[in-house]
PDB file of C-alpha atoms in Angstrom:
ATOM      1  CA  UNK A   1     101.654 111.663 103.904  1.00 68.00           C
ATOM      2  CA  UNK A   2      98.131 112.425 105.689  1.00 72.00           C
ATOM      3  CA  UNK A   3      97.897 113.595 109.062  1.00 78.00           C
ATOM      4  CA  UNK A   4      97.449 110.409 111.292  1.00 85.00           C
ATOM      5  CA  UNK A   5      98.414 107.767 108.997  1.00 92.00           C
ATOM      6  CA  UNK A   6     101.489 107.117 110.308  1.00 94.00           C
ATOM      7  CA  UNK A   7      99.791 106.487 114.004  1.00 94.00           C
ATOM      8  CA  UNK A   8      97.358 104.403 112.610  1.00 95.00           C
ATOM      9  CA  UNK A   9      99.795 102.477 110.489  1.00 96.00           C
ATOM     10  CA  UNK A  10     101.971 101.689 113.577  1.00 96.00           C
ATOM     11  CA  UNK A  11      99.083 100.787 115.877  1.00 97.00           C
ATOM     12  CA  UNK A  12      98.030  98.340 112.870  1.00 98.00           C
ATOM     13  CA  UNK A  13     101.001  97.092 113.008  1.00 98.00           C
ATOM     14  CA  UNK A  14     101.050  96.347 116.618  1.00 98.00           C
ATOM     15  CA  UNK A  15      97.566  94.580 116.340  1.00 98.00           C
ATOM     16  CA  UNK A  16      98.431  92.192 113.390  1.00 97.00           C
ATOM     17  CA  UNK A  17     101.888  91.037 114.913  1.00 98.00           C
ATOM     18  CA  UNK A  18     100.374  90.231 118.254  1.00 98.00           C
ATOM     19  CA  UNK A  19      98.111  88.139 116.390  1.00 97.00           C
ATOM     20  CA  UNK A  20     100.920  86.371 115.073  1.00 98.00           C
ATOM     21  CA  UNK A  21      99.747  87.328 111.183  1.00 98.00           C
ATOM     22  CA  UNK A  22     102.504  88.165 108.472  1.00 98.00           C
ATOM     23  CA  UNK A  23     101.824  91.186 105.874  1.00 98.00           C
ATOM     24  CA  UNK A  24     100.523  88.243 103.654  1.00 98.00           C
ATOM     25  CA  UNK A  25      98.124  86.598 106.043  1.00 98.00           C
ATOM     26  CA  UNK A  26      96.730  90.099 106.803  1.00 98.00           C
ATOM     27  CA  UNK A  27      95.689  90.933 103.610  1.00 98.00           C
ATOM     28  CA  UNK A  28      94.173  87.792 102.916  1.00 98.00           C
ATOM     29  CA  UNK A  29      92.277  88.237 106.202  1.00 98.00           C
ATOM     30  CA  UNK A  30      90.799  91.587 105.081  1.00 98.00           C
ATOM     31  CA  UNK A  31      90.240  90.560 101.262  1.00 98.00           C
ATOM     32  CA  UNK A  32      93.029  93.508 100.160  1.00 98.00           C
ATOM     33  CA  UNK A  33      96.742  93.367  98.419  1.00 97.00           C
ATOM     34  CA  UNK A  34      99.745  93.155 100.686  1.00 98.00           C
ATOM     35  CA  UNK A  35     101.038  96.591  99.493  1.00 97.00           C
ATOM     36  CA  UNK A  36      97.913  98.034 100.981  1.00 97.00           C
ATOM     37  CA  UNK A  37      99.044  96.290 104.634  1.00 98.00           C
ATOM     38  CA  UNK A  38     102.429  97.815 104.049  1.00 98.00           C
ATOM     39  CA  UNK A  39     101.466 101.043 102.172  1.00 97.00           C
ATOM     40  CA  UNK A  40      98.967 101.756 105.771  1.00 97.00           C
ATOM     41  CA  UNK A  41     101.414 100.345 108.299  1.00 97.00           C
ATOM     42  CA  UNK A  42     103.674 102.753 106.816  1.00 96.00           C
ATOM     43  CA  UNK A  43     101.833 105.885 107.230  1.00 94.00           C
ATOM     44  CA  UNK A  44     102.549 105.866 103.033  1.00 94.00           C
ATOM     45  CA  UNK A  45      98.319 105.042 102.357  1.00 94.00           C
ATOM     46  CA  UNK A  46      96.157 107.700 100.829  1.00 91.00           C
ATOM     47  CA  UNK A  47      93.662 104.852  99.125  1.00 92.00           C
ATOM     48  CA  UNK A  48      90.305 103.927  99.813  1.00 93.00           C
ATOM     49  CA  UNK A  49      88.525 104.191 103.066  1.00 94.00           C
ATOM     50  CA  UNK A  50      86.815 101.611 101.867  1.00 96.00           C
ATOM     51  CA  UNK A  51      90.274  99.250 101.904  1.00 97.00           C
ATOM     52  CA  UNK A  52      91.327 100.999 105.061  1.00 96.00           C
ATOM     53  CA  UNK A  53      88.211 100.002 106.614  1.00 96.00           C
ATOM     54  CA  UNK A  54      88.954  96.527 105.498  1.00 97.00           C
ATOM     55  CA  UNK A  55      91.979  96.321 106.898  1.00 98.00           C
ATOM     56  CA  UNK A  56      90.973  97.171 110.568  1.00 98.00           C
ATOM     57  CA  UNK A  57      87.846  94.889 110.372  1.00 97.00           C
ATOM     58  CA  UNK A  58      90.432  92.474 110.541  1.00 98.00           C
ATOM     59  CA  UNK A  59      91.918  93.298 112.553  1.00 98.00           C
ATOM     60  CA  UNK A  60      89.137  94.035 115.029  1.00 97.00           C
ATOM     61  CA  UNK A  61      89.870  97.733 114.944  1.00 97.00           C
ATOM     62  CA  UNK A  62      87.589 100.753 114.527  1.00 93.00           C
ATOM     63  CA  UNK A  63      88.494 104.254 112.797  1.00 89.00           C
ATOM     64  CA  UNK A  64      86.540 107.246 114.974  1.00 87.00           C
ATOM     65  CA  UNK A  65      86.364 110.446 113.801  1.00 83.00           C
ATOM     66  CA  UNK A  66      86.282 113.135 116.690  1.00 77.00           C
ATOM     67  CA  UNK A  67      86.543 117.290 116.357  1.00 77.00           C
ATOM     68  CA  UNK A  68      89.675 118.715 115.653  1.00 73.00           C
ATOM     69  CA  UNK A  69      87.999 122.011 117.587  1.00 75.00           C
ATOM     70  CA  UNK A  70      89.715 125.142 118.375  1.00 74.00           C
ATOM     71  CA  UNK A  71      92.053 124.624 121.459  1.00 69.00           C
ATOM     72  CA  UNK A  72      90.827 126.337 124.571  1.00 73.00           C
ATOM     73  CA  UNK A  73      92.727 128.619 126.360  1.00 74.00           C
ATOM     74  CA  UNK A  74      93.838 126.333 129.338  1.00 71.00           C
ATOM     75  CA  UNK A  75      94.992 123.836 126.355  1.00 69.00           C
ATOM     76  CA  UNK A  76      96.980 126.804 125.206  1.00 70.00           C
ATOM     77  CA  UNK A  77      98.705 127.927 128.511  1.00 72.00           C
ATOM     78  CA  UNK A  78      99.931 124.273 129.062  1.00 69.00           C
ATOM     79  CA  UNK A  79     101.632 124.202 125.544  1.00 66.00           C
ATOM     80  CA  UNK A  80     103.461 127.399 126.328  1.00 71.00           C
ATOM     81  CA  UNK A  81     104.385 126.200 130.209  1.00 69.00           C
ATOM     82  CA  UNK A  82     108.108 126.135 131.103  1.00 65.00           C
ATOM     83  CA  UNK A  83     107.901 123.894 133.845  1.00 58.00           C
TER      84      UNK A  83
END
């Protein structure tokens, strides 16, 4: 499984049953196969960005890409914090 896909498959999720859309309506939506809907939805996908990005159109979602970084140290102290 890739890092993140199973956050971005549950968010899809989210988005496509509050529009009231089934697997199958999804997918026709975004022009891909259901098993691509469930494959991402499931954090399982490790296809195409292309078909990713398809999916999310529809969905009227956006993928952003932001700096993993190295932590700084305040980031660090409040990961080791026992309060």
């Amino acid at each position: 499984m890739l890092p993140g896909m199973l956050d971005i498959g549950q968010k899809c999720q989210e988005k496509r049953k509050a529009k009231g859309w089934t697997q199958s309506t999804a997918a026709t939506h975004a022009g891909i196969h259901r098993t691509v809907i469930s494959q991402i939805e499931n954090g399982l996908y490790s296809g195409s960005l292309k078909a990713l990005t398809l999916y999310l159109n529809a969905l009227e979602m956006k993928l952003s890409v932001q700096s993993a970084g190295m932590p700084q140290l305040d980031e660090l102290e409040a990961l080791f914090n026992d309060d």
